[in-house]
């Protein structure tokens, strides 16, 4: 492409589902704005689909071709940029690989591919001097990728946490506001189109984990392997814990978090910065903005050494919110912006120094089901004290039929100490069923 050229940017689109249809609509509705913003048209030439005869709600522009052969996009010399919206890993990787080989720029919303195999793709794009943009891969309409890659580059990111999956947030919101059980809320989410028929990626935390890996890469310029990330979802979460958390002044949210942790004094890593990162359900203090994010919305809080805390909130999915992020990336390509795919120079990103999950420090919410017998609280406290854990608050509820719920909040401790203490309570025969426990973020 020639700088400031008025030649149209020619696009090949792989995938014509919800987001692809939204992109086609925005290319039409915002055509005048596109010209004013980048001085040229964006023209959709070809669209890759599985079935070219299938009826679709979105109307393609005149002259746009449908094809079932991805090479019709990757090998067309007139196409400048390939937009990948098919999802998944293997097929998407094949298409993007070939498109880069053929000199195409890439715009994608594929968080799974970029999280699990993105390092090699970024390296290849760098060798080919091609742009690889992916704003739509994280949090839909929220411009968090570009913010970390450009706007906050003068800052050192100290921590980042967010609600990165709208499906899980909708389920938790319905359980909190309307008293629904988990299975009922999930079924409603599926009926409304907020959850897939197989909701595994969402409710088991993997979708949020993919997004968190991308944010870690952007914020810290390191390679944090997806397989090294601690991931815990919300599957089967009890309405009892939703209610009890509220009594303490908290809301349960599925959180993706990364934060810097200095090496401990007197250790080999003293003074070195390590990263503590994971996806997990947590109790968030009700006055925190994250606790108030409801429905299918996403939110991200960034704490940086120069800007201080920043909060981003918006729709995390949907045709137009996500398509708007895709279109923003296309405009950046149309302006001939030079490749800056990870926000850091150099082909190799160093591997992250990782805090093992068992070393994480946090306050905890713990619920145990016990027999209503004298001395049970004393014995539980003894198991906690044996691992150096002290209780900050305790609530005992009425008998639920399968035991008495005993709920307590701890002072800060390690995940290893908490796990060992709860194993002690099991070994001592104090519990009617395994304990439920969550990390606590913030407090009164």
PDB file of C-alpha atoms in Angstrom, residues 184-406:
ATOM      1  CA  UNK A 184     -31.839 -22.292  35.812  1.00  0.00           C
ATOM      2  CA  UNK A 185     -29.727 -19.204  35.101  1.00  0.00           C
ATOM      3  CA  UNK A 186     -27.596 -21.143  32.606  1.00  0.00           C
ATOM      4  CA  UNK A 187     -30.676 -22.421  30.770  1.00  0.00           C
ATOM      5  CA  UNK A 188     -32.063 -18.888  30.568  1.00  0.00           C
ATOM      6  CA  UNK A 189     -28.751 -17.615  29.205  1.00  0.00           C
ATOM      7  CA  UNK A 190     -28.887 -20.291  26.495  1.00  0.00           C
ATOM      8  CA  UNK A 191     -32.482 -19.412  25.599  1.00  0.00           C
ATOM      9  CA  UNK A 192     -31.528 -15.738  25.227  1.00  0.00           C
ATOM     10  CA  UNK A 193     -28.508 -16.567  23.058  1.00  0.00           C
ATOM     11  CA  UNK A 194     -25.974 -15.488  25.706  1.00  0.00           C
ATOM     12  CA  UNK A 195     -24.618 -19.029  26.143  1.00  0.00           C
ATOM     13  CA  UNK A 196     -23.759 -21.749  23.658  1.00  0.00           C
ATOM     14  CA  UNK A 197     -25.449 -25.166  23.657  1.00  0.00           C
ATOM     15  CA  UNK A 198     -22.132 -26.409  25.052  1.00  0.00           C
ATOM     16  CA  UNK A 199     -21.193 -23.656  27.553  1.00  0.00           C
ATOM     17  CA  UNK A 200     -17.940 -25.282  28.693  1.00  0.00           C
ATOM     18  CA  UNK A 201     -15.590 -22.523  27.493  1.00  0.00           C
ATOM     19  CA  UNK A 202     -17.608 -19.880  29.319  1.00  0.00           C
ATOM     20  CA  UNK A 203     -18.632 -21.447  32.630  1.00  0.00           C
ATOM     21  CA  UNK A 204     -15.352 -23.322  33.180  1.00  0.00           C
ATOM     22  CA  UNK A 205     -13.345 -20.119  32.744  1.00  0.00           C
ATOM     23  CA  UNK A 206     -11.435 -20.941  29.545  1.00  0.00           C
ATOM     24  CA  UNK A 207     -12.833 -18.066  27.470  1.00  0.00           C
ATOM     25  CA  UNK A 208     -11.819 -15.553  30.142  1.00  0.00           C
ATOM     26  CA  UNK A 209      -8.435 -17.277  30.419  1.00  0.00           C
ATOM     27  CA  UNK A 210      -7.734 -16.867  26.699  1.00  0.00           C
ATOM     28  CA  UNK A 211      -8.448 -13.151  26.990  1.00  0.00           C
ATOM     29  CA  UNK A 212      -6.317 -12.773  30.099  1.00  0.00           C
ATOM     30  CA  UNK A 213      -3.306 -14.315  28.329  1.00  0.00           C
ATOM     31  CA  UNK A 214      -3.574 -11.637  25.617  1.00  0.00           C
ATOM     32  CA  UNK A 215      -3.842  -8.857  28.205  1.00  0.00           C
ATOM     33  CA  UNK A 216      -0.771 -10.161  30.075  1.00  0.00           C
ATOM     34  CA  UNK A 217       1.212 -10.147  26.834  1.00  0.00           C
ATOM     35  CA  UNK A 218       0.152  -6.571  26.094  1.00  0.00           C
ATOM     36  CA  UNK A 219       0.623  -5.249  29.612  1.00  0.00           C
ATOM     37  CA  UNK A 220       3.985  -6.841  30.436  1.00  0.00           C
ATOM     38  CA  UNK A 221       5.594  -7.839  27.148  1.00  0.00           C
ATOM     39  CA  UNK A 222       6.127 -11.439  28.265  1.00  0.00           C
ATOM     40  CA  UNK A 223       5.028 -14.858  27.122  1.00  0.00           C
ATOM     41  CA  UNK A 224       2.777 -16.402  29.763  1.00  0.00           C
ATOM     42  CA  UNK A 225       1.969 -19.943  28.523  1.00  0.00           C
ATOM     43  CA  UNK A 226      -1.744 -20.659  28.501  1.00  0.00           C
ATOM     44  CA  UNK A 227      -1.106 -24.086  29.995  1.00  0.00           C
ATOM     45  CA  UNK A 228       0.580 -22.437  33.013  1.00  0.00           C
ATOM     46  CA  UNK A 229      -2.439 -20.274  33.861  1.00  0.00           C
ATOM     47  CA  UNK A 230      -4.550 -21.245  36.876  1.00  0.00           C
ATOM     48  CA  UNK A 231      -8.200 -21.473  35.743  1.00  0.00           C
ATOM     49  CA  UNK A 232     -11.307 -22.130  37.834  1.00  0.00           C
ATOM     50  CA  UNK A 233     -14.825 -21.459  36.550  1.00  0.00           C
ATOM     51  CA  UNK A 234     -18.303 -21.117  38.078  1.00  0.00           C
ATOM     52  CA  UNK A 235     -19.837 -24.463  37.091  1.00  0.00           C
ATOM     53  CA  UNK A 236     -22.314 -25.602  39.745  1.00  0.00           C
ATOM     54  CA  UNK A 237     -21.783 -22.587  42.010  1.00  0.00           C
ATOM     55  CA  UNK A 238     -24.313 -22.676  44.856  1.00  0.00           C
ATOM     56  CA  UNK A 239     -26.966 -20.048  45.382  1.00  0.00           C
ATOM     57  CA  UNK A 240     -26.253 -20.433  49.107  1.00  0.00           C
ATOM     58  CA  UNK A 241     -22.802 -18.888  48.614  1.00  0.00           C
ATOM     59  CA  UNK A 242     -24.281 -16.046  46.559  1.00  0.00           C
ATOM     60  CA  UNK A 243     -26.636 -15.245  49.476  1.00  0.00           C
ATOM     61  CA  UNK A 244     -24.034 -15.620  52.198  1.00  0.00           C
ATOM     62  CA  UNK A 245     -21.530 -13.461  50.312  1.00  0.00           C
ATOM     63  CA  UNK A 246     -24.129 -10.678  50.248  1.00  0.00           C
ATOM     64  CA  UNK A 247     -24.456 -10.883  54.038  1.00  0.00           C
ATOM     65  CA  UNK A 248     -20.761 -10.049  54.269  1.00  0.00           C
ATOM     66  CA  UNK A 249     -21.181  -7.176  51.772  1.00  0.00           C
ATOM     67  CA  UNK A 250     -19.764  -8.908  48.680  1.00  0.00           C
ATOM     68  CA  UNK A 251     -20.819 -10.080  45.221  1.00  0.00           C
ATOM     69  CA  UNK A 252     -19.393 -13.210  43.573  1.00  0.00           C
ATOM     70  CA  UNK A 253     -17.855 -12.529  40.148  1.00  0.00           C
ATOM     71  CA  UNK A 254     -15.697 -14.553  37.750  1.00  0.00           C
ATOM     72  CA  UNK A 255     -12.449 -12.577  37.729  1.00  0.00           C
ATOM     73  CA  UNK A 256      -9.414 -12.631  35.458  1.00  0.00           C
ATOM     74  CA  UNK A 257      -6.474 -11.055  37.256  1.00  0.00           C
ATOM     75  CA  UNK A 258      -2.748 -10.452  36.885  1.00  0.00           C
ATOM     76  CA  UNK A 259      -0.577  -8.487  39.268  1.00  0.00           C
ATOM     77  CA  UNK A 260       3.087  -7.866  39.945  1.00  0.00           C
ATOM     78  CA  UNK A 261       4.535  -9.559  43.028  1.00  0.00           C
ATOM     79  CA  UNK A 262       8.079  -8.619  44.153  1.00  0.00           C
ATOM     80  CA  UNK A 263      10.376 -11.468  45.107  1.00  0.00           C
ATOM     81  CA  UNK A 264      10.463 -12.032  48.860  1.00  0.00           C
ATOM     82  CA  UNK A 265      13.330 -10.678  50.968  1.00  0.00           C
ATOM     83  CA  UNK A 266      16.092 -13.148  51.594  1.00  0.00           C
ATOM     84  CA  UNK A 267      15.234 -15.281  48.550  1.00  0.00           C
ATOM     85  CA  UNK A 268      17.131 -15.776  45.307  1.00  0.00           C
ATOM     86  CA  UNK A 269      14.470 -13.739  43.479  1.00  0.00           C
ATOM     87  CA  UNK A 270      14.500 -10.822  45.939  1.00  0.00           C
ATOM     88  CA  UNK A 271      13.495  -7.612  44.173  1.00  0.00           C
ATOM     89  CA  UNK A 272      12.607  -9.360  40.906  1.00  0.00           C
ATOM     90  CA  UNK A 273       9.057  -8.892  39.640  1.00  0.00           C
ATOM     91  CA  UNK A 274       6.971 -12.014  39.193  1.00  0.00           C
ATOM     92  CA  UNK A 275       3.428 -12.303  37.883  1.00  0.00           C
ATOM     93  CA  UNK A 276       0.507 -13.796  39.768  1.00  0.00           C
ATOM     94  CA  UNK A 277      -2.240 -14.554  37.253  1.00  0.00           C
ATOM     95  CA  UNK A 278      -5.386 -16.624  37.029  1.00  0.00           C
ATOM     96  CA  UNK A 279      -9.123 -16.870  36.422  1.00  0.00           C
ATOM     97  CA  UNK A 280     -11.293 -17.642  39.438  1.00  0.00           C
ATOM     98  CA  UNK A 281     -14.631 -16.847  41.104  1.00  0.00           C
ATOM     99  CA  UNK A 282     -14.053 -14.291  43.860  1.00  0.00           C
ATOM    100  CA  UNK A 283     -15.963 -12.220  46.372  1.00  0.00           C
ATOM    101  CA  UNK A 284     -15.760  -8.566  45.282  1.00  0.00           C
ATOM    102  CA  UNK A 285     -16.651  -5.867  47.814  1.00  0.00           C
ATOM    103  CA  UNK A 286     -19.991  -4.335  46.877  1.00  0.00           C
ATOM    104  CA  UNK A 287     -18.647  -0.763  46.686  1.00  0.00           C
ATOM    105  CA  UNK A 288     -16.104  -1.738  44.015  1.00  0.00           C
ATOM    106  CA  UNK A 289     -17.177  -0.893  40.461  1.00  0.00           C
ATOM    107  CA  UNK A 290     -16.456  -4.467  39.351  1.00  0.00           C
ATOM    108  CA  UNK A 291     -19.083  -5.740  41.803  1.00  0.00           C
ATOM    109  CA  UNK A 292     -21.713  -3.579  40.074  1.00  0.00           C
ATOM    110  CA  UNK A 293     -21.089  -4.849  36.538  1.00  0.00           C
ATOM    111  CA  UNK A 294     -24.227  -6.775  35.630  1.00  0.00           C
ATOM    112  CA  UNK A 295     -25.678  -8.873  32.827  1.00  0.00           C
ATOM    113  CA  UNK A 296     -23.546  -9.665  29.806  1.00  0.00           C
ATOM    114  CA  UNK A 297     -21.297  -6.637  30.268  1.00  0.00           C
ATOM    115  CA  UNK A 298     -17.517  -6.840  30.615  1.00  0.00           C
ATOM    116  CA  UNK A 299     -15.204  -4.574  32.592  1.00  0.00           C
ATOM    117  CA  UNK A 300     -11.464  -4.148  33.072  1.00  0.00           C
ATOM    118  CA  UNK A 301      -9.631  -2.257  35.816  1.00  0.00           C
ATOM    119  CA  UNK A 302      -6.004  -1.294  35.178  1.00  0.00           C
ATOM    120  CA  UNK A 303      -3.713   0.055  37.888  1.00  0.00           C
ATOM    121  CA  UNK A 304      -0.600   1.769  36.549  1.00  0.00           C
ATOM    122  CA  UNK A 305       2.191   3.701  38.228  1.00  0.00           C
ATOM    123  CA  UNK A 306       1.565   6.961  36.367  1.00  0.00           C
ATOM    124  CA  UNK A 307      -2.157   6.998  35.567  1.00  0.00           C
ATOM    125  CA  UNK A 308      -3.367   5.332  38.749  1.00  0.00           C
ATOM    126  CA  UNK A 309      -6.542   3.224  38.517  1.00  0.00           C
ATOM    127  CA  UNK A 310      -8.511   3.205  35.242  1.00  0.00           C
ATOM    128  CA  UNK A 311     -11.845   1.475  34.666  1.00  0.00           C
ATOM    129  CA  UNK A 312     -13.278   0.317  31.332  1.00  0.00           C
ATOM    130  CA  UNK A 313     -16.852  -0.943  31.000  1.00  0.00           C
ATOM    131  CA  UNK A 314     -18.967  -1.995  28.029  1.00  0.00           C
ATOM    132  CA  UNK A 315     -20.606  -4.738  26.010  1.00  0.00           C
ATOM    133  CA  UNK A 316     -18.355  -7.765  25.827  1.00  0.00           C
ATOM    134  CA  UNK A 317     -19.993  -9.510  22.872  1.00  0.00           C
ATOM    135  CA  UNK A 318     -22.664  -9.176  20.189  1.00  0.00           C
ATOM    136  CA  UNK A 319     -22.721  -8.415  16.493  1.00  0.00           C
ATOM    137  CA  UNK A 320     -22.246  -4.642  16.416  1.00  0.00           C
ATOM    138  CA  UNK A 321     -20.085  -4.129  19.548  1.00  0.00           C
ATOM    139  CA  UNK A 322     -17.555  -6.711  18.335  1.00  0.00           C
ATOM    140  CA  UNK A 323     -17.869  -5.709  14.677  1.00  0.00           C
ATOM    141  CA  UNK A 324     -17.145  -2.100  15.653  1.00  0.00           C
ATOM    142  CA  UNK A 325     -13.832  -3.223  17.161  1.00  0.00           C
ATOM    143  CA  UNK A 326     -13.025  -5.197  13.987  1.00  0.00           C
ATOM    144  CA  UNK A 327     -13.808  -2.156  11.854  1.00  0.00           C
ATOM    145  CA  UNK A 328     -11.561   0.028  14.033  1.00  0.00           C
ATOM    146  CA  UNK A 329      -8.697  -2.356  13.290  1.00  0.00           C
ATOM    147  CA  UNK A 330      -9.461  -2.210   9.583  1.00  0.00           C
ATOM    148  CA  UNK A 331      -9.298   1.587   9.668  1.00  0.00           C
ATOM    149  CA  UNK A 332      -5.896   1.375  11.336  1.00  0.00           C
ATOM    150  CA  UNK A 333      -4.682  -0.865   8.507  1.00  0.00           C
ATOM    151  CA  UNK A 334      -6.209   1.508   5.951  1.00  0.00           C
ATOM    152  CA  UNK A 335      -4.182   4.366   7.450  1.00  0.00           C
ATOM    153  CA  UNK A 336      -1.002   2.381   6.750  1.00  0.00           C
ATOM    154  CA  UNK A 337      -0.086   2.202  10.422  1.00  0.00           C
ATOM    155  CA  UNK A 338       3.158   0.274  10.783  1.00  0.00           C
ATOM    156  CA  UNK A 339       3.109  -3.126  12.476  1.00  0.00           C
ATOM    157  CA  UNK A 340       3.114  -2.904  16.282  1.00  0.00           C
ATOM    158  CA  UNK A 341       1.488  -6.211  16.997  1.00  0.00           C
ATOM    159  CA  UNK A 342       2.429  -6.859  20.632  1.00  0.00           C
ATOM    160  CA  UNK A 343       3.229  -3.314  21.757  1.00  0.00           C
ATOM    161  CA  UNK A 344       6.885  -4.296  22.341  1.00  0.00           C
ATOM    162  CA  UNK A 345       9.868  -4.301  19.998  1.00  0.00           C
ATOM    163  CA  UNK A 346      11.794  -7.457  19.200  1.00  0.00           C
ATOM    164  CA  UNK A 347      10.786 -10.796  17.766  1.00  0.00           C
ATOM    165  CA  UNK A 348      11.170 -12.761  21.008  1.00  0.00           C
ATOM    166  CA  UNK A 349       9.146 -12.081  24.146  1.00  0.00           C
ATOM    167  CA  UNK A 350      10.778 -13.347  27.343  1.00  0.00           C
ATOM    168  CA  UNK A 351       8.936 -16.007  29.307  1.00  0.00           C
ATOM    169  CA  UNK A 352       7.063 -14.664  32.307  1.00  0.00           C
ATOM    170  CA  UNK A 353       8.382 -15.251  35.825  1.00  0.00           C
ATOM    171  CA  UNK A 354       5.349 -16.925  37.377  1.00  0.00           C
ATOM    172  CA  UNK A 355       4.155 -17.056  40.980  1.00  0.00           C
ATOM    173  CA  UNK A 356       2.925 -20.648  41.582  1.00  0.00           C
ATOM    174  CA  UNK A 357      -0.796 -20.659  42.506  1.00  0.00           C
ATOM    175  CA  UNK A 358      -0.111 -22.267  45.893  1.00  0.00           C
ATOM    176  CA  UNK A 359       1.923 -19.171  46.878  1.00  0.00           C
ATOM    177  CA  UNK A 360      -0.839 -16.662  46.131  1.00  0.00           C
ATOM    178  CA  UNK A 361      -1.775 -14.543  49.122  1.00  0.00           C
ATOM    179  CA  UNK A 362      -5.363 -13.506  49.731  1.00  0.00           C
ATOM    180  CA  UNK A 363      -8.144 -13.275  52.246  1.00  0.00           C
ATOM    181  CA  UNK A 364     -10.666 -16.095  51.849  1.00  0.00           C
ATOM    182  CA  UNK A 365     -14.373 -16.783  52.189  1.00  0.00           C
ATOM    183  CA  UNK A 366     -14.933 -20.338  53.440  1.00  0.00           C
ATOM    184  CA  UNK A 367     -18.204 -22.275  53.869  1.00  0.00           C
ATOM    185  CA  UNK A 368     -18.261 -25.634  55.568  1.00  0.00           C
ATOM    186  CA  UNK A 369     -21.212 -27.899  56.364  1.00  0.00           C
ATOM    187  CA  UNK A 370     -20.864 -29.330  59.864  1.00  0.00           C
ATOM    188  CA  UNK A 371     -22.828 -31.173  62.537  1.00  0.00           C
ATOM    189  CA  UNK A 372     -24.387 -28.835  65.120  1.00  0.00           C
ATOM    190  CA  UNK A 373     -22.368 -30.225  68.011  1.00  0.00           C
ATOM    191  CA  UNK A 374     -20.464 -28.546  70.841  1.00  0.00           C
ATOM    192  CA  UNK A 375     -16.854 -27.746  70.073  1.00  0.00           C
ATOM    193  CA  UNK A 376     -17.065 -27.870  66.281  1.00  0.00           C
ATOM    194  CA  UNK A 377     -16.110 -24.202  65.884  1.00  0.00           C
ATOM    195  CA  UNK A 378     -13.219 -24.697  68.326  1.00  0.00           C
ATOM    196  CA  UNK A 379     -11.959 -27.700  66.343  1.00  0.00           C
ATOM    197  CA  UNK A 380     -12.260 -25.848  63.009  1.00  0.00           C
ATOM    198  CA  UNK A 381     -10.393 -22.878  64.437  1.00  0.00           C
ATOM    199  CA  UNK A 382      -7.682 -25.272  65.607  1.00  0.00           C
ATOM    200  CA  UNK A 383      -7.241 -26.682  62.093  1.00  0.00           C
ATOM    201  CA  UNK A 384      -6.937 -23.142  60.718  1.00  0.00           C
ATOM    202  CA  UNK A 385      -4.528 -22.032  63.439  1.00  0.00           C
ATOM    203  CA  UNK A 386      -2.306 -25.052  62.774  1.00  0.00           C
ATOM    204  CA  UNK A 387      -1.646 -23.585  59.302  1.00  0.00           C
ATOM    205  CA  UNK A 388      -1.245 -20.020  60.580  1.00  0.00           C
ATOM    206  CA  UNK A 389      -4.715 -18.882  59.464  1.00  0.00           C
ATOM    207  CA  UNK A 390      -6.819 -16.556  61.603  1.00  0.00           C
ATOM    208  CA  UNK A 391     -10.534 -15.876  61.176  1.00  0.00           C
ATOM    209  CA  UNK A 392     -11.775 -12.319  60.731  1.00  0.00           C
ATOM    210  CA  UNK A 393     -15.558 -12.954  60.798  1.00  0.00           C
ATOM    211  CA  UNK A 394     -17.763 -15.967  61.441  1.00  0.00           C
ATOM    212  CA  UNK A 395     -21.472 -16.610  60.730  1.00  0.00           C
ATOM    213  CA  UNK A 396     -23.362 -19.737  61.725  1.00  0.00           C
ATOM    214  CA  UNK A 397     -26.658 -20.383  59.910  1.00  0.00           C
ATOM    215  CA  UNK A 398     -29.593 -22.677  60.667  1.00  0.00           C
ATOM    216  CA  UNK A 399     -29.567 -26.364  59.750  1.00  0.00           C
ATOM    217  CA  UNK A 400     -29.997 -26.943  56.003  1.00  0.00           C
ATOM    218  CA  UNK A 401     -30.873 -30.647  56.318  1.00  0.00           C
ATOM    219  CA  UNK A 402     -27.418 -31.823  55.244  1.00  0.00           C
ATOM    220  CA  UNK A 403     -25.667 -29.970  58.046  1.00  0.00           C
ATOM    221  CA  UNK A 404     -25.213 -26.502  59.481  1.00  0.00           C
ATOM    222  CA  UNK A 405     -23.484 -23.910  57.254  1.00  0.00           C
ATOM    223  CA  UNK A 406     -20.585 -22.317  59.083  1.00  0.00           C
TER     224      UNK A 406
END
